[in-house]
Structures are given as C-alpha cells and as structure tokens.
C-alpha cells in the first residue's frame, strides 16, 4: 500500500514579482494551490506544499486526508511575497530532499533573470510528472500605459526610463508572447505540461476545466 501512495508536490513562487496585479498573482496562486491541495487531500494522496523565493524553500510536509485542510490553508495564508527569484537554487533544494516520485505542480510567473530552464531541470531530475502553471496578470499581458515613465524592477529595484508608445507596446507584447511560447516549447519537448493562467481566469474554470483537460486532476 505504501508503494501505491501518490505523492503530490505543490510549489508556489512567493518572490516580490508575485505581488504584482489586482488581484495579485500570489493571491491567485494561493487559491490554485489551495484547490489542488484539497483535491489531493480528499483523494488521500500524500501532499507536500512549498513556497520559495531564493535558497531552500519553506515546506509543509506530511499532509494527508481532509482533516489536514486547515493546516494547508493556514500555511498558504501566511505566505507573503518578497525577495528576488532564484528558482534554480530553490528547486535544487527541493529535488535533493524530496525523492519520492509523484506529481510536481509549479505555480509561478517564471520571471527570473537567471532563466527558467535550470530550475525546471531539477523537477525533471526527480522523474516526476511535472505541471507548470504560469501565472500572469492582465497588466502584464496587455498593459495600458503611455507617456514618459520610470519602470522599477519589483525584485532588485533596477530602474529604466522609457517613453511608452504604440510601437513599444507592440514590441513588448511580441517579446512577452515569445517568452511564453519558449516556456511552453521547453516544457513540451521534455514531457512537462505548461498551462498559462491569467489571473482573470476563475480558479473554478482553471481547476475543473483546464487542469482536468490537461491531466492534472482526474
């Protein structure tokens, strides 16, 4: 029976960039994690939930059964955004300490200056079935900006002076679309499932329709 237990790992990005948006990307990610976590608990799967920015992720282990739902929700409620993204070091720490094969669900905007590929390799190294839920806000997907602006990086406070024009917005959208497409292609070629999840999408629709269609839940 022990060998037949399904391990479900849910990893939530809590870096400073996840604070962005109304509602914030982290608030949306928490709701997705809570919904998927509860489904795992209801199925009597072994659930592990973690949050990460840089370094070793903070993990909540040994959850099983519906009676653990309050521990799950309390853990997620207490997670706050902050710090720079270093998904590679965080997921390396996860891979080293969680070797039991299972389903690994990463919920993140994947906005990491170091790139997303090294981090995702660590999830693959564990021979898990990997699902990457990329969360982006409508302000990122289709910004409504204009004029002279100072853009400040949410994580390292780098500043860039820009004059926002129609051609610049088009170039931005093309760059963003290329980024999302590259993530999806990277995942697909390595057997991972990539799901783009705008925060405008209801969690019910994402969980019941999209994730079920993609095989995350049955």
mmCIF file of N, CA, C and O in Angstrom, residues 25-74:
data_model
loop_
_atom_site.group_PDB
_atom_site.id
_atom_site.type_symbol
_atom_site.label_atom_id
_atom_site.label_comp_id
_atom_site.label_asym_id
_atom_site.label_seq_id
_atom_site.Cartn_x
_atom_site.Cartn_y
_atom_site.Cartn_z
ATOM 1 N N UNK A 25 -0.771 38.253 -8.303
ATOM 2 C CA UNK A 25 -0.503 36.916 -8.825
ATOM 3 C C UNK A 25 -0.354 35.904 -7.687
ATOM 4 O O UNK A 25 -0.771 34.744 -7.836
ATOM 5 N N UNK A 26 0.187 36.352 -6.569
ATOM 6 C CA UNK A 26 0.342 35.423 -5.456
ATOM 7 C C UNK A 26 -1.008 35.032 -4.866
ATOM 8 O O UNK A 26 -1.215 33.866 -4.509
ATOM 9 N N UNK A 27 -1.924 35.976 -4.763
ATOM 10 C CA UNK A 27 -3.259 35.659 -4.246
ATOM 11 C C UNK A 27 -3.919 34.609 -5.133
ATOM 12 O O UNK A 27 -4.511 33.637 -4.647
ATOM 13 N N UNK A 28 -3.805 34.780 -6.438
ATOM 14 C CA UNK A 28 -4.358 33.807 -7.388
ATOM 15 C C UNK A 28 -3.651 32.461 -7.233
ATOM 16 O O UNK A 28 -4.298 31.400 -7.198
ATOM 17 N N UNK A 29 -2.318 32.490 -7.114
ATOM 18 C CA UNK A 29 -1.551 31.253 -6.987
ATOM 19 C C UNK A 29 -1.930 30.500 -5.722
ATOM 20 O O UNK A 29 -2.019 29.265 -5.718
ATOM 21 N N UNK A 30 -2.155 31.239 -4.634
ATOM 22 C CA UNK A 30 -2.569 30.603 -3.380
ATOM 23 C C UNK A 30 -3.905 29.883 -3.547
ATOM 24 O O UNK A 30 -4.098 28.769 -3.031
ATOM 25 N N UNK A 31 -4.843 30.523 -4.239
ATOM 26 C CA UNK A 31 -6.150 29.895 -4.429
ATOM 27 C C UNK A 31 -6.033 28.620 -5.267
ATOM 28 O O UNK A 31 -6.691 27.615 -4.973
ATOM 29 N N UNK A 32 -5.198 28.664 -6.292
ATOM 30 C CA UNK A 32 -4.988 27.468 -7.114
ATOM 31 C C UNK A 32 -4.350 26.362 -6.277
ATOM 32 O O UNK A 32 -4.768 25.200 -6.330
ATOM 33 N N UNK A 33 -3.341 26.731 -5.485
ATOM 34 C CA UNK A 33 -2.671 25.747 -4.637
ATOM 35 C C UNK A 33 -3.636 25.158 -3.615
ATOM 36 O O UNK A 33 -3.604 23.949 -3.340
ATOM 37 N N UNK A 34 -4.503 25.994 -3.045
ATOM 38 C CA UNK A 34 -5.474 25.508 -2.059
ATOM 39 C C UNK A 34 -6.449 24.530 -2.700
ATOM 40 O O UNK A 34 -6.763 23.479 -2.116
ATOM 41 N N UNK A 35 -6.920 24.861 -3.892
ATOM 42 C CA UNK A 35 -7.879 23.990 -4.572
ATOM 43 C C UNK A 35 -7.249 22.647 -4.930
ATOM 44 O O UNK A 35 -7.827 21.580 -4.662
ATOM 45 N N UNK A 36 -6.071 22.691 -5.521
ATOM 46 C CA UNK A 36 -5.402 21.444 -5.906
ATOM 47 C C UNK A 36 -4.982 20.640 -4.681
ATOM 48 O O UNK A 36 -5.058 19.406 -4.676
ATOM 49 N N UNK A 37 -4.548 21.353 -3.645
ATOM 50 C CA UNK A 37 -4.160 20.668 -2.415
ATOM 51 C C UNK A 37 -5.330 19.951 -1.776
ATOM 52 O O UNK A 37 -5.191 18.814 -1.300
ATOM 53 N N UNK A 38 -6.480 20.598 -1.760
ATOM 54 C CA UNK A 38 -7.655 19.963 -1.154
ATOM 55 C C UNK A 38 -8.075 18.726 -1.943
ATOM 56 O O UNK A 38 -8.465 17.718 -1.346
ATOM 57 N N UNK A 39 -7.990 18.818 -3.268
ATOM 58 C CA UNK A 39 -8.321 17.645 -4.089
ATOM 59 C C UNK A 39 -7.388 16.484 -3.749
ATOM 60 O O UNK A 39 -7.814 15.331 -3.614
ATOM 61 N N UNK A 40 -6.087 16.784 -3.586
ATOM 62 C CA UNK A 40 -5.129 15.738 -3.228
ATOM 63 C C UNK A 40 -5.456 15.139 -1.867
ATOM 64 O O UNK A 40 -5.401 13.917 -1.680
ATOM 65 N N UNK A 41 -5.809 15.998 -0.902
ATOM 66 C CA UNK A 41 -6.148 15.507 0.433
ATOM 67 C C UNK A 41 -7.408 14.652 0.397
ATOM 68 O O UNK A 41 -7.492 13.624 1.074
ATOM 69 N N UNK A 42 -8.387 15.075 -0.392
ATOM 70 C CA UNK A 42 -9.623 14.307 -0.498
ATOM 71 C C UNK A 42 -9.384 12.940 -1.128
ATOM 72 O O UNK A 42 -10.106 11.977 -0.831
ATOM 73 N N UNK A 43 -8.350 12.854 -1.976
ATOM 74 C CA UNK A 43 -8.005 11.585 -2.617
ATOM 75 C C UNK A 43 -7.072 10.734 -1.765
ATOM 76 O O UNK A 43 -6.612 9.675 -2.202
ATOM 77 N N UNK A 44 -6.752 11.228 -0.559
ATOM 78 C CA UNK A 44 -5.840 10.546 0.358
ATOM 79 C C UNK A 44 -4.433 10.413 -0.206
ATOM 80 O O UNK A 44 -3.693 9.479 0.117
ATOM 81 N N UNK A 45 -4.059 11.354 -1.095
ATOM 82 C CA UNK A 45 -2.685 11.401 -1.580
ATOM 83 C C UNK A 45 -1.795 12.007 -0.495
ATOM 84 O O UNK A 45 -2.270 12.682 0.420
ATOM 85 N N UNK A 46 -0.508 11.773 -0.605
ATOM 86 C CA UNK A 46 0.456 12.391 0.305
ATOM 87 C C UNK A 46 0.845 13.754 -0.270
ATOM 88 O O UNK A 46 1.472 13.831 -1.323
ATOM 89 N N UNK A 47 0.496 14.804 0.436
ATOM 90 C CA UNK A 47 0.656 16.161 -0.083
ATOM 91 C C UNK A 47 1.808 16.875 0.607
ATOM 92 O O UNK A 47 1.923 16.864 1.832
ATOM 93 N N UNK A 48 2.640 17.515 -0.200
ATOM 94 C CA UNK A 48 3.699 18.398 0.285
ATOM 95 C C UNK A 48 3.534 19.732 -0.425
ATOM 96 O O UNK A 48 3.434 19.776 -1.654
ATOM 97 N N UNK A 49 3.505 20.822 0.337
ATOM 98 C CA UNK A 49 3.346 22.156 -0.229
ATOM 99 C C UNK A 49 4.556 22.994 0.156
ATOM 100 O O UNK A 49 5.016 22.943 1.311
ATOM 101 N N UNK A 50 5.056 23.777 -0.786
ATOM 102 C CA UNK A 50 6.214 24.612 -0.501
ATOM 103 C C UNK A 50 6.089 25.986 -1.118
ATOM 104 O O UNK A 50 5.394 26.174 -2.117
ATOM 105 N N UNK A 51 6.753 26.965 -0.503
ATOM 106 C CA UNK A 51 6.863 28.307 -1.068
ATOM 107 C C UNK A 51 8.343 28.623 -1.228
ATOM 108 O O UNK A 51 9.175 28.165 -0.447
ATOM 109 N N UNK A 52 8.670 29.426 -2.249
ATOM 110 C CA UNK A 52 10.086 29.696 -2.493
ATOM 111 C C UNK A 52 10.294 31.080 -3.089
ATOM 112 O O UNK A 52 9.438 31.634 -3.756
ATOM 113 N N UNK A 53 11.458 31.628 -2.797
ATOM 114 C CA UNK A 53 11.968 32.827 -3.467
ATOM 115 C C UNK A 53 13.389 32.520 -3.915
ATOM 116 O O UNK A 53 13.665 32.337 -5.081
ATOM 117 N N UNK A 54 14.286 32.458 -2.931
ATOM 118 C CA UNK A 54 15.666 32.066 -3.215
ATOM 119 C C UNK A 54 16.159 31.222 -2.041
ATOM 120 O O UNK A 54 15.716 31.377 -0.919
ATOM 121 N N UNK A 55 17.045 30.293 -2.339
ATOM 122 C CA UNK A 55 17.501 29.403 -1.280
ATOM 123 C C UNK A 55 16.528 28.259 -1.066
ATOM 124 O O UNK A 55 15.641 27.983 -1.874
ATOM 125 N N UNK A 56 16.680 27.583 0.061
ATOM 126 C CA UNK A 56 15.863 26.417 0.371
ATOM 127 C C UNK A 56 14.401 26.814 0.546
ATOM 128 O O UNK A 56 14.104 27.742 1.297
ATOM 129 N N UNK A 57 13.477 26.148 -0.136
ATOM 130 C CA UNK A 57 12.061 26.515 0.005
ATOM 131 C C UNK A 57 11.517 26.160 1.382
ATOM 132 O O UNK A 57 12.047 25.292 2.072
ATOM 133 N N UNK A 58 10.474 26.861 1.791
ATOM 134 C CA UNK A 58 9.775 26.556 3.034
ATOM 135 C C UNK A 58 8.728 25.496 2.734
ATOM 136 O O UNK A 58 7.859 25.706 1.885
ATOM 137 N N UNK A 59 8.802 24.361 3.409
ATOM 138 C CA UNK A 59 7.959 23.234 3.072
ATOM 139 C C UNK A 59 7.002 22.882 4.201
ATOM 140 O O UNK A 59 7.340 22.967 5.382
ATOM 141 N N UNK A 60 5.804 22.474 3.829
ATOM 142 C CA UNK A 60 4.825 21.890 4.749
ATOM 143 C C UNK A 60 4.624 20.448 4.307
ATOM 144 O O UNK A 60 4.089 20.188 3.232
ATOM 145 N N UNK A 61 5.036 19.521 5.150
ATOM 146 C CA UNK A 61 5.050 18.111 4.762
ATOM 147 C C UNK A 61 3.988 17.317 5.515
ATOM 148 O O UNK A 61 3.317 17.822 6.402
ATOM 149 N N UNK A 62 3.903 16.063 5.119
ATOM 150 C CA UNK A 62 3.108 15.062 5.842
ATOM 151 C C UNK A 62 1.631 15.428 5.942
ATOM 152 O O UNK A 62 1.006 15.274 6.990
ATOM 153 N N UNK A 63 1.077 15.924 4.860
ATOM 154 C CA UNK A 63 -0.352 16.201 4.838
ATOM 155 C C UNK A 63 -1.070 15.044 4.146
ATOM 156 O O UNK A 63 -0.674 14.592 3.075
ATOM 157 N N UNK A 64 -2.154 14.589 4.799
ATOM 158 C CA UNK A 64 -2.943 13.524 4.180
ATOM 159 C C UNK A 64 -4.330 13.529 4.804
ATOM 160 O O UNK A 64 -4.471 13.625 6.025
ATOM 161 N N UNK A 65 -5.341 13.451 3.967
ATOM 162 C CA UNK A 65 -6.718 13.426 4.448
ATOM 163 C C UNK A 65 -7.297 14.825 4.624
ATOM 164 O O UNK A 65 -6.578 15.799 4.827
ATOM 165 N N UNK A 66 -8.619 14.911 4.564
ATOM 166 C CA UNK A 66 -9.298 16.204 4.635
ATOM 167 C C UNK A 66 -9.051 16.934 5.947
ATOM 168 O O UNK A 66 -9.141 18.160 6.002
ATOM 169 N N UNK A 67 -8.740 16.185 7.002
ATOM 170 C CA UNK A 67 -8.507 16.835 8.295
ATOM 171 C C UNK A 67 -7.266 17.726 8.265
ATOM 172 O O UNK A 67 -7.071 18.558 9.164
ATOM 173 N N UNK A 68 -6.420 17.593 7.237
ATOM 174 C CA UNK A 68 -5.219 18.425 7.107
ATOM 175 C C UNK A 68 -5.486 19.719 6.336
ATOM 176 O O UNK A 68 -4.556 20.513 6.139
ATOM 177 N N UNK A 69 -6.725 19.928 5.910
ATOM 178 C CA UNK A 69 -7.033 21.084 5.066
ATOM 179 C C UNK A 69 -6.729 22.407 5.759
ATOM 180 O O UNK A 69 -6.226 23.351 5.135
ATOM 181 N N UNK A 70 -7.017 22.509 7.053
ATOM 182 C CA UNK A 70 -6.774 23.758 7.756
ATOM 183 C C UNK A 70 -5.285 24.063 7.863
ATOM 184 O O UNK A 70 -4.874 25.227 7.793
ATOM 185 N N UNK A 71 -4.459 23.044 8.028
ATOM 186 C CA UNK A 71 -3.010 23.257 8.032
ATOM 187 C C UNK A 71 -2.537 23.780 6.681
ATOM 188 O O UNK A 71 -1.681 24.675 6.613
ATOM 189 N N UNK A 72 -3.094 23.235 5.623
ATOM 190 C CA UNK A 72 -2.760 23.694 4.278
ATOM 191 C C UNK A 72 -3.145 25.162 4.098
ATOM 192 O O UNK A 72 -2.342 25.982 3.641
ATOM 193 N N UNK A 73 -4.376 25.507 4.457
ATOM 194 C CA UNK A 73 -4.855 26.875 4.259
ATOM 195 C C UNK A 73 -4.073 27.867 5.123
ATOM 196 O O UNK A 73 -3.732 28.965 4.667
ATOM 197 N N UNK A 74 -3.780 27.479 6.353
ATOM 198 C CA UNK A 74 -3.020 28.365 7.237
ATOM 199 C C UNK A 74 -1.628 28.625 6.675
ATOM 200 O O UNK A 74 -1.123 29.759 6.714
#
